[in-house]
XYZ file of C-alpha atoms in Angstrom:
667
model
C 71.878 295.421 128.731
C 75.434 294.373 128.461
C 75.636 295.541 124.733
C 73.543 295.729 121.745
C 75.094 294.806 118.066
C 75.443 293.298 114.890
C 76.609 289.491 113.864
C 79.931 289.375 112.541
C 79.568 287.461 109.836
C 82.816 285.822 107.631
C 81.259 285.275 104.445
C 78.965 287.881 102.758
C 75.269 287.724 103.067
C 75.949 283.960 104.738
C 72.449 284.631 107.090
C 69.894 283.866 104.189
C 72.156 280.921 102.974
C 71.846 279.432 106.439
C 68.216 280.341 107.496
C 67.188 278.377 104.108
C 69.652 276.081 103.047
C 72.311 275.275 105.045
C 71.873 271.961 105.349
C 69.479 269.616 102.820
C 67.472 268.312 105.931
C 66.553 271.045 108.367
C 66.353 267.586 111.462
C 69.636 267.864 110.995
C 69.950 270.881 113.076
C 68.813 268.654 116.739
C 72.362 266.250 116.028
C 74.480 269.429 115.490
C 72.852 271.423 118.470
C 73.526 267.771 120.905
C 77.041 267.278 119.371
C 77.873 270.812 120.180
C 76.354 270.247 123.411
C 79.189 266.772 124.243
C 81.594 269.120 123.399
C 81.272 271.232 126.116
C 81.505 268.277 128.430
C 84.265 266.934 126.280
C 85.960 270.420 126.993
C 84.860 270.898 130.629
C 87.018 267.206 131.496
C 89.881 268.105 129.512
C 90.491 271.876 131.197
C 89.766 270.179 134.818
C 92.911 267.563 133.396
C 94.659 270.156 133.069
C 94.210 271.580 136.572
C 92.372 274.425 134.968
C 89.099 273.717 137.077
C 89.395 272.188 140.487
C 85.251 272.431 141.164
C 83.325 269.024 140.646
C 82.403 268.506 137.037
C 79.406 265.895 138.131
C 77.743 263.316 136.001
C 77.603 264.333 132.403
C 73.809 264.227 131.077
C 72.045 266.796 128.049
C 68.704 267.143 129.244
C 66.117 268.274 125.973
C 63.023 269.732 127.012
C 59.530 270.585 125.485
C 57.495 273.305 125.922
C 53.899 272.796 123.644
C 52.446 275.872 124.950
C 55.321 278.517 124.297
C 56.256 276.573 121.124
C 59.852 276.339 122.648
C 62.429 273.127 122.137
C 65.585 273.522 124.468
C 68.705 271.272 124.603
C 70.837 271.605 127.976
C 74.480 270.571 128.767
C 75.941 270.560 131.990
C 80.008 271.548 130.225
C 82.307 274.045 130.309
C 79.806 276.841 129.622
C 80.794 280.360 127.689
C 81.525 284.036 128.974
C 80.409 287.191 126.629
C 83.911 287.397 125.711
C 83.522 283.968 124.175
C 79.683 284.177 123.250
C 80.758 286.921 120.679
C 84.237 285.309 119.588
C 81.847 281.459 119.094
C 79.018 282.662 118.637
C 78.386 286.078 116.494
C 81.567 285.244 114.564
C 79.758 283.170 112.516
C 81.831 280.063 110.643
C 84.713 280.685 113.263
C 84.616 277.379 115.028
C 85.587 276.872 118.591
C 86.713 273.175 118.444
C 88.984 273.796 116.362
C 91.222 276.259 118.587
C 89.981 273.860 121.293
C 91.683 271.101 120.222
C 95.131 272.730 119.308
C 95.610 274.248 122.723
C 94.563 270.979 124.951
C 94.613 267.931 122.640
C 97.326 266.693 124.796
C 95.091 265.798 126.734
C 92.137 264.460 124.913
C 91.144 261.662 125.612
C 87.632 261.546 123.499
C 87.325 263.643 120.593
C 85.590 267.148 119.764
C 83.344 266.239 117.439
C 82.878 270.285 116.133
C 84.764 271.182 112.952
C 82.451 273.292 110.782
C 81.556 276.000 113.106
C 77.832 276.608 111.388
C 76.101 273.511 113.409
C 74.926 276.215 116.132
C 73.115 278.020 113.515
C 71.606 275.580 112.071
C 68.614 275.909 114.866
C 67.338 278.780 112.831
C 65.739 276.295 109.944
C 63.257 275.500 112.323
C 63.486 278.717 114.742
C 62.384 282.085 114.109
C 64.707 283.417 117.547
C 66.848 281.045 119.562
C 68.100 281.688 122.711
C 71.525 281.270 124.635
C 71.455 281.274 128.399
C 75.590 279.848 129.565
C 77.558 280.180 132.501
C 81.451 279.477 132.245
C 83.298 277.290 134.102
C 85.827 280.112 135.507
C 85.928 281.441 138.893
C 84.044 284.450 139.318
C 81.964 284.147 135.766
C 78.920 285.865 134.916
C 76.190 283.987 133.396
C 74.843 285.752 129.767
C 72.267 285.450 127.706
C 72.397 286.075 124.202
C 68.996 286.570 121.833
C 68.930 286.485 117.787
C 65.836 286.617 115.818
C 67.189 285.319 112.923
C 68.567 288.540 111.562
C 72.470 289.692 111.903
C 70.805 291.917 115.050
C 71.857 290.291 118.573
C 71.514 291.367 122.217
C 74.020 290.457 124.802
C 73.032 290.776 128.638
C 73.845 289.324 132.020
C 71.462 286.386 133.457
C 70.853 285.298 136.846
C 71.596 281.525 135.946
C 73.711 280.031 138.691
C 74.477 276.787 137.510
C 77.547 275.983 134.962
C 76.753 274.729 131.268
C 74.342 276.195 128.275
C 71.451 276.042 127.309
C 69.962 276.658 124.086
C 66.099 277.535 123.789
C 64.732 277.772 119.981
C 60.906 279.172 119.579
C 60.210 277.555 116.703
C 58.797 277.987 113.712
C 55.185 277.538 112.772
C 55.544 275.238 110.304
C 58.408 272.913 111.724
C 55.889 273.008 115.364
C 56.435 268.489 115.052
C 59.821 268.999 116.845
C 57.907 269.663 119.957
C 56.167 265.790 119.864
C 58.216 263.606 121.830
C 57.881 260.429 119.662
C 59.895 262.637 116.943
C 62.846 263.470 119.173
C 63.500 260.454 120.269
C 63.405 259.308 116.865
C 65.821 261.523 115.848
C 68.227 260.659 118.818
C 68.153 257.204 118.383
C 69.004 257.877 114.903
C 72.259 260.957 114.634
C 73.109 260.568 118.543
C 72.695 257.246 119.612
C 76.268 256.500 120.178
C 77.568 259.865 121.980
C 79.522 259.376 124.759
C 77.231 261.450 127.356
C 73.620 260.195 128.499
C 70.869 262.296 126.020
C 67.682 262.889 128.200
C 63.794 263.712 127.813
C 61.665 263.709 130.474
C 63.895 261.832 132.572
C 64.267 259.071 130.259
C 67.610 257.962 129.058
C 67.555 258.193 124.852
C 70.067 256.971 123.806
C 72.873 253.911 123.786
C 76.475 255.839 124.519
C 78.620 253.365 123.929
C 80.211 252.288 120.637
C 81.457 249.002 120.185
C 83.639 250.275 117.182
C 85.755 252.386 119.469
C 86.148 249.510 122.202
C 89.494 247.161 122.499
C 88.471 244.238 120.424
C 89.735 242.001 123.141
C 86.902 243.423 125.249
C 84.108 242.624 123.221
C 82.777 238.771 122.766
C 81.196 236.819 120.095
C 77.738 238.211 120.676
C 78.642 241.773 121.637
C 79.367 241.811 117.724
C 76.639 240.123 116.526
C 73.819 242.070 119.010
C 75.590 244.815 117.676
C 74.735 243.514 114.141
C 71.219 242.917 115.163
C 70.727 246.371 116.562
C 71.486 248.277 113.453
C 69.803 245.673 110.972
C 67.074 244.105 112.932
C 65.295 240.824 111.158
C 67.527 240.113 109.152
C 69.989 237.025 108.865
C 73.001 236.392 111.618
C 76.381 237.769 109.198
C 78.915 235.455 108.048
C 82.143 237.011 109.473
C 83.720 240.399 110.421
C 86.125 242.853 110.271
C 87.025 245.557 113.318
C 89.054 248.271 111.714
C 91.216 250.133 113.975
C 93.955 252.352 112.980
C 95.305 255.865 113.374
C 97.929 256.024 111.169
C 98.398 257.514 108.057
C 94.766 258.448 108.955
C 92.316 257.946 111.719
C 89.720 255.382 111.208
C 87.193 252.498 113.611
C 84.464 250.140 112.358
C 83.396 247.130 112.134
C 82.415 245.624 109.071
C 80.400 242.884 108.328
C 80.144 240.789 105.516
C 76.168 239.963 105.437
C 74.256 236.526 103.600
C 73.218 238.100 100.336
C 69.754 237.788 99.076
C 68.497 238.396 95.197
C 66.918 241.591 95.850
C 69.516 243.432 97.786
C 71.097 246.146 95.414
C 74.675 245.453 95.180
C 75.207 249.052 93.994
C 74.250 250.660 97.226
C 75.898 251.066 100.171
C 74.567 249.584 103.263
C 77.485 250.458 105.696
C 76.861 253.579 107.998
C 79.153 256.683 108.334
C 79.882 258.460 111.303
C 82.510 261.033 112.417
C 83.253 261.088 116.197
C 79.867 258.608 117.250
C 77.602 261.257 115.750
C 75.685 259.701 112.496
C 76.086 261.084 109.037
C 74.417 258.996 106.455
C 73.677 256.024 105.397
C 75.555 256.241 101.850
C 79.429 255.430 101.614
C 79.035 255.022 98.020
C 82.210 257.810 97.571
C 83.936 256.394 100.528
C 83.302 252.195 100.044
C 85.627 250.714 97.258
C 82.512 249.724 95.520
C 82.550 246.079 95.478
C 82.229 246.489 99.066
C 78.921 248.405 98.792
C 76.974 245.836 100.057
C 78.704 244.689 103.262
C 77.128 246.218 105.608
C 78.619 248.386 109.826
C 80.252 251.342 110.314
C 83.087 253.004 109.669
C 83.684 256.683 112.060
C 86.847 258.413 110.590
C 88.016 262.543 111.457
C 89.457 262.078 108.056
C 86.817 262.397 105.443
C 86.020 265.313 104.519
C 81.752 266.372 105.426
C 81.260 269.602 103.963
C 82.381 268.890 100.177
C 80.513 267.352 97.544
C 79.499 263.848 96.556
C 82.392 264.428 93.578
C 84.860 266.611 95.542
C 84.697 262.984 98.119
C 85.397 260.832 94.950
C 88.375 262.403 94.538
C 89.776 263.241 97.918
C 93.603 261.444 98.029
C 92.788 260.906 101.629
C 89.454 259.395 100.727
C 90.673 257.253 98.055
C 93.715 255.917 100.545
C 90.712 254.924 103.900
C 89.685 252.709 100.494
C 92.473 251.181 99.386
C 93.214 250.531 103.972
C 89.166 249.242 104.177
C 89.921 246.869 100.479
C 93.113 245.401 101.754
C 91.836 244.505 104.937
C 89.280 243.056 104.284
C 91.397 240.892 101.248
C 93.867 239.849 104.687
C 90.967 238.545 106.283
C 89.705 236.916 103.431
C 92.891 234.840 103.342
C 93.494 234.398 106.581
C 90.062 232.962 106.873
C 91.087 230.621 103.818
C 94.629 229.345 105.476
C 93.260 229.002 109.234
C 89.744 227.707 108.825
C 89.040 226.951 105.283
C 85.592 224.644 106.132
C 84.418 227.958 107.189
C 85.440 229.600 104.210
C 84.146 227.304 101.810
C 80.440 227.455 104.159
C 80.261 230.871 103.447
C 81.567 230.985 100.187
C 78.100 231.158 97.618
C 77.645 234.991 100.043
C 81.857 236.013 99.580
C 81.984 234.995 96.390
C 79.943 237.499 95.096
C 82.367 240.097 97.436
C 85.589 238.934 95.647
C 85.070 237.735 92.522
C 83.359 241.351 91.938
C 86.292 242.906 93.743
C 88.717 240.870 92.020
C 87.050 242.031 88.272
C 87.206 245.443 89.693
C 90.641 246.314 91.512
C 93.412 245.065 90.490
C 95.280 245.188 94.219
C 92.804 243.159 95.807
C 93.160 240.980 92.946
C 96.675 240.473 93.369
C 95.775 239.575 97.202
C 93.215 237.193 96.635
C 93.586 235.556 93.055
C 94.607 232.318 95.316
C 92.190 232.067 97.054
C 88.912 231.797 94.410
C 87.407 228.853 94.627
C 84.524 226.882 92.774
C 82.238 224.107 93.825
C 82.845 221.119 91.088
C 81.796 217.378 90.240
C 85.386 216.040 91.772
C 85.212 213.357 95.192
C 88.024 215.529 96.765
C 89.097 215.290 100.948
C 86.305 216.509 103.040
C 85.807 218.721 105.881
C 83.229 219.377 108.281
C 81.954 222.556 107.447
C 81.703 225.059 110.809
C 78.670 227.791 111.274
C 80.697 229.776 113.483
C 81.314 233.698 112.230
C 85.284 234.648 113.819
C 86.470 238.036 113.499
C 89.620 239.430 112.657
C 90.937 243.035 114.394
C 93.949 245.093 113.299
C 95.745 245.425 117.628
C 96.867 248.841 118.117
C 100.355 247.789 118.034
C 100.751 248.041 114.969
C 99.310 246.476 111.700
C 99.697 242.694 112.883
C 95.923 240.822 112.990
C 94.740 238.842 115.368
C 92.513 236.197 116.421
C 89.567 237.855 119.055
C 87.433 235.021 119.089
C 88.787 231.923 117.650
C 87.069 229.031 116.647
C 89.607 226.372 115.434
C 92.680 225.316 116.518
C 95.701 225.144 114.145
C 95.494 222.224 111.500
C 97.245 220.409 108.932
C 97.480 222.294 106.246
C 94.082 222.405 104.662
C 92.751 220.933 101.090
C 89.779 221.433 99.238
C 86.654 220.544 101.700
C 83.583 218.890 101.045
C 80.264 220.831 101.886
C 76.898 220.616 101.543
C 76.014 220.433 96.975
C 80.094 219.294 96.865
C 83.500 219.661 97.038
C 85.387 223.219 96.880
C 88.396 223.843 94.675
C 90.833 226.607 92.992
C 91.151 227.134 88.941
C 94.462 226.113 89.595
C 94.315 223.007 91.473
C 91.151 222.168 88.797
C 93.715 222.237 85.858
C 96.719 220.559 87.521
C 94.575 217.698 88.603
C 92.873 217.880 85.136
C 95.817 218.411 82.571
C 96.411 214.832 81.338
C 92.982 214.717 80.739
C 91.419 217.864 79.264
C 94.772 219.952 79.794
C 93.577 223.493 79.825
C 90.801 223.191 79.131
C 87.448 223.953 82.051
C 84.485 222.577 81.237
C 81.480 224.695 83.729
C 78.034 224.767 84.236
C 75.952 227.722 85.075
C 72.334 225.746 86.089
C 72.900 223.350 88.208
C 69.275 221.937 87.459
C 68.503 222.549 84.053
C 72.375 221.443 82.944
C 71.907 218.481 84.837
C 72.072 215.197 82.243
C 75.408 217.466 80.462
C 76.452 217.412 83.857
C 76.086 214.270 84.928
C 77.919 212.778 81.296
C 80.660 214.582 81.999
C 81.018 212.929 85.543
C 80.023 209.361 84.412
C 83.213 210.114 81.884
C 85.836 210.909 84.803
C 85.393 214.527 83.047
C 85.275 217.373 86.098
C 83.070 220.077 85.978
C 82.543 223.477 88.116
C 79.631 225.096 89.211
C 79.617 228.967 88.189
C 76.166 229.465 88.819
C 76.062 232.807 90.640
C 74.615 235.799 88.331
C 77.684 237.693 88.408
C 79.690 234.151 86.671
C 78.691 235.152 83.678
C 81.160 238.376 83.587
C 83.362 236.323 85.596
C 83.794 233.753 83.071
C 85.000 236.080 80.610
C 87.210 238.065 82.828
C 89.022 234.845 84.096
C 89.567 233.878 79.898
C 90.910 237.387 79.586
C 93.901 236.428 82.489
C 94.202 232.696 81.509
C 94.106 233.767 77.817
C 96.093 229.615 76.789
C 92.736 228.095 78.799
C 89.533 227.278 77.525
C 86.356 227.555 78.960
C 83.770 225.521 77.492
C 79.908 225.365 79.123
C 78.963 221.403 79.592
C 76.286 222.070 76.887
C 77.194 224.024 74.509
C 79.621 220.888 73.034
C 80.478 217.063 73.938
C 83.933 216.170 74.885
C 85.113 213.717 72.740
C 85.791 211.179 75.660
C 81.655 211.588 75.858
C 81.162 210.149 72.352
C 81.548 205.941 71.285
C 82.716 206.089 67.426
C 82.940 202.880 66.854
C 79.481 202.687 66.983
C 78.269 205.624 65.161
C 79.314 203.931 61.986
C 77.287 200.708 62.435
C 75.815 199.589 58.847
C 72.210 199.372 59.313
C 70.773 198.909 55.848
C 72.798 197.148 53.477
C 70.467 198.054 50.046
C 70.775 201.720 50.877
C 74.362 201.520 52.355
C 72.886 204.104 55.414
C 74.378 203.692 59.074
C 71.979 204.161 61.679
C 73.119 207.785 62.009
C 72.612 208.741 58.933
C 68.930 207.167 59.490
C 68.162 208.428 62.471
C 68.925 211.893 60.948
C 67.154 211.682 58.528
C 63.750 210.893 60.503
C 64.435 213.467 62.218
C 64.876 215.691 59.687
C 61.913 214.953 58.046
C 59.778 214.735 61.381
C 60.903 218.425 62.961
C 60.913 220.574 59.484
C 63.396 223.254 60.963
C 65.729 223.734 58.222
C 67.923 226.066 61.169
C 68.131 223.462 62.795
C 71.673 221.509 63.375
C 70.544 217.453 63.723
C 73.968 215.805 64.892
C 73.735 211.414 66.195
C 76.104 210.895 68.028
C 76.790 207.359 70.338
C 76.834 208.737 73.774
C 79.345 206.361 75.587
C 77.838 204.574 78.744
C 77.831 201.569 80.848
C 73.863 201.813 81.161
C 72.021 203.741 77.393
C 68.943 204.044 79.133
C 70.829 206.298 81.675
C 71.258 208.421 79.327
C 69.718 211.322 77.237
C 68.199 210.232 73.750
C 68.420 213.441 72.205
C 70.238 217.110 73.959
C 70.489 220.457 72.647
C 73.888 222.274 71.931
C 74.238 225.934 72.231
C 77.744 226.634 70.551
C 79.672 228.765 73.395
C 80.360 231.522 71.286
C 76.759 232.143 69.757
C 75.660 231.786 73.161
C 77.813 234.465 74.726
C 76.746 236.598 71.811
C 73.344 236.323 72.150
C 73.862 236.547 76.080
C 75.469 240.098 75.623
C 72.802 241.428 73.352
C 70.151 240.468 75.632
C 72.600 242.375 77.938
C 73.239 245.714 76.144
C 69.734 245.926 74.615
C 68.442 245.198 78.897
C 65.788 241.918 77.900
C 65.881 238.498 78.118
C 68.101 236.566 75.913
C 65.731 234.530 73.279
C 66.065 231.321 72.964
C 67.398 230.763 69.357
C 66.794 229.176 66.553
C 70.102 228.344 65.270
C 70.473 225.722 67.949
C 72.121 221.655 67.416
C 69.865 219.095 68.680
C 71.775 215.594 69.013
C 70.685 212.772 68.617
C 71.582 209.524 71.357
C 71.901 206.433 69.056
C 72.836 204.510 71.413
C 69.615 204.997 73.580
C 66.577 202.657 73.557
C 64.125 205.015 72.942
C 66.277 206.475 69.399
C 66.937 202.809 68.368
C 63.340 201.631 68.918
C 62.113 204.287 66.746
C 64.372 203.274 64.180
C 62.882 200.265 63.931
C 59.216 201.844 64.648
C 59.575 203.983 61.354
C 60.839 200.681 59.201
C 57.891 199.430 59.971
C 54.628 202.185 59.084
C 53.037 201.736 55.630
C 52.396 204.960 53.972
C 48.581 204.573 52.957
C 47.771 206.370 49.572
C 48.787 210.156 49.772
C 48.975 210.394 53.868
C 50.870 209.333 56.474
C 50.127 205.955 57.952
C 49.600 205.593 62.252
C 52.835 204.352 63.058
C 54.323 207.100 60.799
C 52.652 209.435 62.476
C 53.246 208.414 65.907
C 57.323 208.404 65.117
C 57.105 211.914 63.456
C 55.497 212.752 66.975
C 57.865 210.894 68.783
C 60.282 212.699 67.110
C 58.919 216.017 67.966
C 58.700 214.885 72.026
C 61.923 213.871 71.874
C 63.253 217.059 70.665
C 60.968 219.133 73.249
C 62.069 217.489 76.386
C 66.293 218.283 75.215
C 64.506 221.802 74.483
C 62.802 221.716 78.507
C 66.278 221.306 79.938
C 67.468 224.418 77.916
C 64.628 226.307 79.385
C 63.413 226.900 75.248
C 60.424 226.979 75.620
C 57.776 230.327 75.357
C 54.390 230.231 76.065
C 53.155 228.690 72.929
C 55.608 226.362 72.659
C 54.669 224.426 76.056
C 51.546 224.739 75.368
C 51.526 223.454 72.486
C 54.147 220.032 74.295
C 51.547 219.440 76.525
C 49.076 218.591 73.946
C 51.353 216.981 71.354
C 52.231 214.779 74.706
C 48.617 213.950 75.547
C 48.106 213.274 71.667
C 51.457 210.910 72.480
C 49.942 208.856 75.181
C 46.618 208.288 73.701
C 47.979 206.558 70.790
C 50.329 204.972 72.914
C 47.870 203.383 74.615
C 45.447 202.566 71.658
C 48.167 200.441 70.430
C 48.270 198.800 73.534
C 44.850 198.477 74.085
C 44.695 196.469 70.399
């Protein structure tokens, strides 16, 4: 026996902490042991390049072996190995990181970075093992192999070993409650999760378990479009292909590599949770980057790999770390640069992807002032205006930072330079910026924006505006309710009006509204119709207005419309949001009755022919009242103003109206 002694612990009483709670997840031990094995192999390459080792380094590999009979799991590398003195220094002194010292000495010859930076990784094995053995032989000429043993207490033994092959074997005698690590499927899963992109083959029973190639560390010029797509499919199987992606690659003022993808968003995506995988030197660390990635980019997917992100600190410390904040700003800037470039060079693709991209961009604009200034001129909205048509492109493009500096270049070019882009058409309408909209309409309605939030429900209102030459913007994504408020703060002299909140004077025919109907009462048609609906509906809180809608085809206009005043509607929506409940349809709203519609005119004529019989009302009068209610119900329906009882009453009333009409027709 060479020596027997006590492990030097730098932090008082650290061993119980290591054994029970070094990491919250015990399975991390395998990641740490394999990381150390990769480090040992990289160190051998570095000393060989430095001329300090002339032997054959062979094909690097890491072997995992399972022995169910002896309840052991071992990890073997053919790397640099250790001498007895190095074991004493690097193993017996807990929390002394050999990687830090080695990097300092050989950094000029390093191509592949050293993974270990913590010094406690090896001791994570004691979370699952009751005893750990190290059998190692150094690369140094004439070195004696040594065998180190520790049972999870500060006591260790160090003795000579008969080992003849360079490298290190770590053998874990597993605790009874940790024997699931003797299952091959369990080990394969852990290697795939944590070590899939490590640059050394990891083998179990002769089978290579890891991919080894990390695309984000490849030169962007060496990757094809299919390489990027294949990597995305591997990371996120069974997902639709991404819209586009950004390849990050910089080493100043911090080191960061990565590939970030813009996915197609689905309603069930939680935009508050990160979907980007965090790596450190190709070792998987976490699925959560909420403290690193700007909040508005959390729905993005892909990989970020950086050695400058501190991994051994709390989440709250990460949020305030200066380097982490700079990395977040850098990522946001590069995403903004990519979007601007796509807008300039391939606007049809930008428009095609906007339904999904717009969520990222609008969220970022509302939450990041720097990002807002970057992209404020490329915010686009679908419009009813007939603008210049361009075909859309479905081909994703990639933008990467060149290694020479901060310039950006296309790797997968999908278009050639063209004339300056204009608002292009895509399925569902043309697109425009807000500035273009205001400039185009300044003579018709200066500093006023008409918008729609539900294309189906508000189709009637949109059509009215279109027929009178009023341009409507579609703001119908889930984020637009908040984004409209943001735009109003940015454009304080601009009024935003939803198409169903009120009708612009351009839509009304004031000459028709004043026509005299009854010389005896001197009532206008409008006054007569208003009284008719007030009597039939009997809703004191309902404001009934009569207007003549301007149209060349009165039959093509709605007989009545429900209007929700802008301010009252927003207050209702805000209150519902604060109370975390659905907004109820307000009792205070406007029923605008279109006096030029043939149905309303026929209804007026029909009401004048009704005869009161005794204390009751004639069948014709009853039918008039029911038709008034039916017209109101149809107007409510476009606003989704029915609850369950309202819908039931509408169906019953519809059947009754049709019955009475068919009875009269049959006479």
